[in-house]
Amino acid sequence: MTVRLHGIGYRYAGSARPAIEGIDLDIGDGEVVGLVGPSESGKSTLCLVVAGLAPRMVGGRIRGTLTLDGEDVDDWPMHRLAERIGIGFQNPSTQLSQVAGTVFEETAFGPMNLGLPRDEVVARTWQALSMLRIEELAERDPARLSGGQQQLVAMAGLLAMRPAHLVLDEPTAQLDPAGTRLVGDAIAALAAGGASILLAEQKTDLVAALAGRTIALDGGRMGLAGPTSEVLEDPRLEELGVIPPSAVRLRRALEREGIDPSVLAEAAS
């Protein structure tokens, strides 16, 4: 299973300049690719393009090619794309159905729309809730949950779909460290099951923990790209406006004070 972008550029309707341009990217079977960059760098736009929402749902003009598993998706209707690739947004209110009366029904909404057998829908729903440890919310009204709880419910709905490909646009934006760890574990489990995942995140610690490769966008273009450890340790990352992971910042702080970071590592072990 592969997501492949070649020469992708996208311009919003009425905009004088493209929001993203010259994007080449492959995401392989079971691979998590991180996507970082400052605000307005094009992260959300790239997520919309990969998920097929741009230009289908938001208009604008696209150039280049996007293929899923070797098939060009230019002429695919939205419902066909939705069966192959899922997207999670940073604001859960844009993802929840607004028609489900309980968290269980909300989580089951996607699998039900796929026409799956009832027993399969129920099994997927409970498994998704269990992965995020929110089974106790099953009978709650999604509209009466906190923002962080709603984000976990939206993520559960995606997990229940079991997508072959997944695009996540800052899925932990409203979550505390404990919730972030739960989502991180769920993403790792999906990748272990073979899903290809694009993870756009400001929390570079999470990107460091999950992504094998990472792209840093700069003004809609690929500013840095390569193995995650190399990209997140590159001094140019901060010049782009991205805060490096805590381990990188700690090591640099020690080096500025003339302390060998290996001393702390040996003490910890």
PDB file of N, CA and C in Angstrom, residues 104 107-108 111 116-131 156 159-162:
ATOM      1  N   PHE A 104     -20.568   5.748  21.456  1.00  0.00           N
ATOM      2  CA  PHE A 104     -20.549   4.459  20.755  1.00  0.00           C
ATOM      3  C   PHE A 104     -21.098   4.622  19.344  1.00  0.00           C
ATOM      4  N   THR A 107     -18.638   6.551  17.113  1.00  0.00           N
ATOM      5  CA  THR A 107     -17.506   5.737  16.686  1.00  0.00           C
ATOM      6  C   THR A 107     -17.926   4.731  15.625  1.00  0.00           C
ATOM      7  N   ALA A 108     -19.154   4.237  15.732  1.00  0.00           N
ATOM      8  CA  ALA A 108     -19.651   3.237  14.777  1.00  0.00           C
ATOM      9  C   ALA A 108     -20.148   3.851  13.483  1.00  0.00           C
ATOM     10  N   PRO A 111     -17.940   2.892  10.132  1.00  0.00           N
ATOM     11  CA  PRO A 111     -18.090   1.493   9.706  1.00  0.00           C
ATOM     12  C   PRO A 111     -19.506   1.153   9.245  1.00  0.00           C
ATOM     13  N   LEU A 116     -20.833  -2.563   6.622  1.00  0.00           N
ATOM     14  CA  LEU A 116     -20.274  -3.765   7.234  1.00  0.00           C
ATOM     15  C   LEU A 116     -21.343  -4.500   8.047  1.00  0.00           C
ATOM     16  N   PRO A 117     -21.176  -5.813   8.248  1.00  0.00           N
ATOM     17  CA  PRO A 117     -22.116  -6.558   9.094  1.00  0.00           C
ATOM     18  C   PRO A 117     -22.162  -5.989  10.506  1.00  0.00           C
ATOM     19  N   ARG A 118     -23.299  -6.128  11.155  1.00  0.00           N
ATOM     20  CA  ARG A 118     -23.501  -5.531  12.471  1.00  0.00           C
ATOM     21  C   ARG A 118     -22.445  -5.985  13.470  1.00  0.00           C
ATOM     22  N   ASP A 119     -22.168  -7.286  13.505  1.00  0.00           N
ATOM     23  CA  ASP A 119     -21.187  -7.791  14.466  1.00  0.00           C
ATOM     24  C   ASP A 119     -19.804  -7.197  14.221  1.00  0.00           C
ATOM     25  N   GLU A 120     -19.455  -6.974  12.961  1.00  0.00           N
ATOM     26  CA  GLU A 120     -18.167  -6.381  12.622  1.00  0.00           C
ATOM     27  C   GLU A 120     -18.117  -4.922  13.074  1.00  0.00           C
ATOM     28  N   VAL A 121     -19.207  -4.206  12.892  1.00  0.00           N
ATOM     29  CA  VAL A 121     -19.266  -2.812  13.334  1.00  0.00           C
ATOM     30  C   VAL A 121     -19.093  -2.728  14.841  1.00  0.00           C
ATOM     31  N   VAL A 122     -19.808  -3.577  15.574  1.00  0.00           N
ATOM     32  CA  VAL A 122     -19.724  -3.554  17.040  1.00  0.00           C
ATOM     33  C   VAL A 122     -18.310  -3.894  17.502  1.00  0.00           C
ATOM     34  N   ALA A 123     -17.698  -4.918  16.882  1.00  0.00           N
ATOM     35  CA  ALA A 123     -16.353  -5.328  17.276  1.00  0.00           C
ATOM     36  C   ALA A 123     -15.341  -4.213  17.019  1.00  0.00           C
ATOM     37  N   ARG A 124     -15.436  -3.576  15.862  1.00  0.00           N
ATOM     38  CA  ARG A 124     -14.514  -2.488  15.526  1.00  0.00           C
ATOM     39  C   ARG A 124     -14.686  -1.310  16.484  1.00  0.00           C
ATOM     40  N   THR A 125     -15.941  -1.034  16.821  1.00  0.00           N
ATOM     41  CA  THR A 125     -16.222   0.113  17.683  1.00  0.00           C
ATOM     42  C   THR A 125     -15.623  -0.089  19.074  1.00  0.00           C
ATOM     43  N   TRP A 126     -15.868  -1.248  19.676  1.00  0.00           N
ATOM     44  CA  TRP A 126     -15.321  -1.496  21.008  1.00  0.00           C
ATOM     45  C   TRP A 126     -13.795  -1.548  20.979  1.00  0.00           C
ATOM     46  N   GLN A 127     -13.229  -2.103  19.907  1.00  0.00           N
ATOM     47  CA  GLN A 127     -11.766  -2.151  19.823  1.00  0.00           C
ATOM     48  C   GLN A 127     -11.180  -0.746  19.750  1.00  0.00           C
ATOM     49  N   ALA A 128     -11.810   0.136  18.953  1.00  0.00           N
ATOM     50  CA  ALA A 128     -11.316   1.509  18.824  1.00  0.00           C
ATOM     51  C   ALA A 128     -11.412   2.252  20.151  1.00  0.00           C
ATOM     52  N   LEU A 129     -12.532   2.105  20.844  1.00  0.00           N
ATOM     53  CA  LEU A 129     -12.691   2.761  22.139  1.00  0.00           C
ATOM     54  C   LEU A 129     -11.670   2.227  23.144  1.00  0.00           C
ATOM     55  N   SER A 130     -11.406   0.919  23.066  1.00  0.00           N
ATOM     56  CA  SER A 130     -10.442   0.309  23.984  1.00  0.00           C
ATOM     57  C   SER A 130      -9.024   0.792  23.722  1.00  0.00           C
ATOM     58  N   MET A 131      -8.664   0.938  22.444  1.00  0.00           N
ATOM     59  CA  MET A 131      -7.318   1.393  22.108  1.00  0.00           C
ATOM     60  C   MET A 131      -7.019   2.758  22.710  1.00  0.00           C
ATOM     61  N   ALA A 156     -11.149   7.779  17.573  1.00  0.00           N
ATOM     62  CA  ALA A 156     -11.731   6.439  17.645  1.00  0.00           C
ATOM     63  C   ALA A 156     -12.539   6.127  16.394  1.00  0.00           C
ATOM     64  N   LEU A 159     -10.110   5.112  13.789  1.00  0.00           N
ATOM     65  CA  LEU A 159      -9.560   3.787  14.045  1.00  0.00           C
ATOM     66  C   LEU A 159     -10.565   2.699  13.662  1.00  0.00           C
ATOM     67  N   ALA A 160     -11.835   2.947  13.935  1.00  0.00           N
ATOM     68  CA  ALA A 160     -12.864   1.960  13.616  1.00  0.00           C
ATOM     69  C   ALA A 160     -13.004   1.728  12.116  1.00  0.00           C
ATOM     70  N   MET A 161     -12.637   2.720  11.326  1.00  0.00           N
ATOM     71  CA  MET A 161     -12.685   2.576   9.862  1.00  0.00           C
ATOM     72  C   MET A 161     -11.565   1.677   9.338  1.00  0.00           C
ATOM     73  N   ARG A 162     -10.490   1.558  10.122  1.00  0.00           N
ATOM     74  CA  ARG A 162      -9.317   0.763   9.742  1.00  0.00           C
ATOM     75  C   ARG A 162      -8.834   1.125   8.334  1.00  0.00           C
TER      76      ARG A 162
END
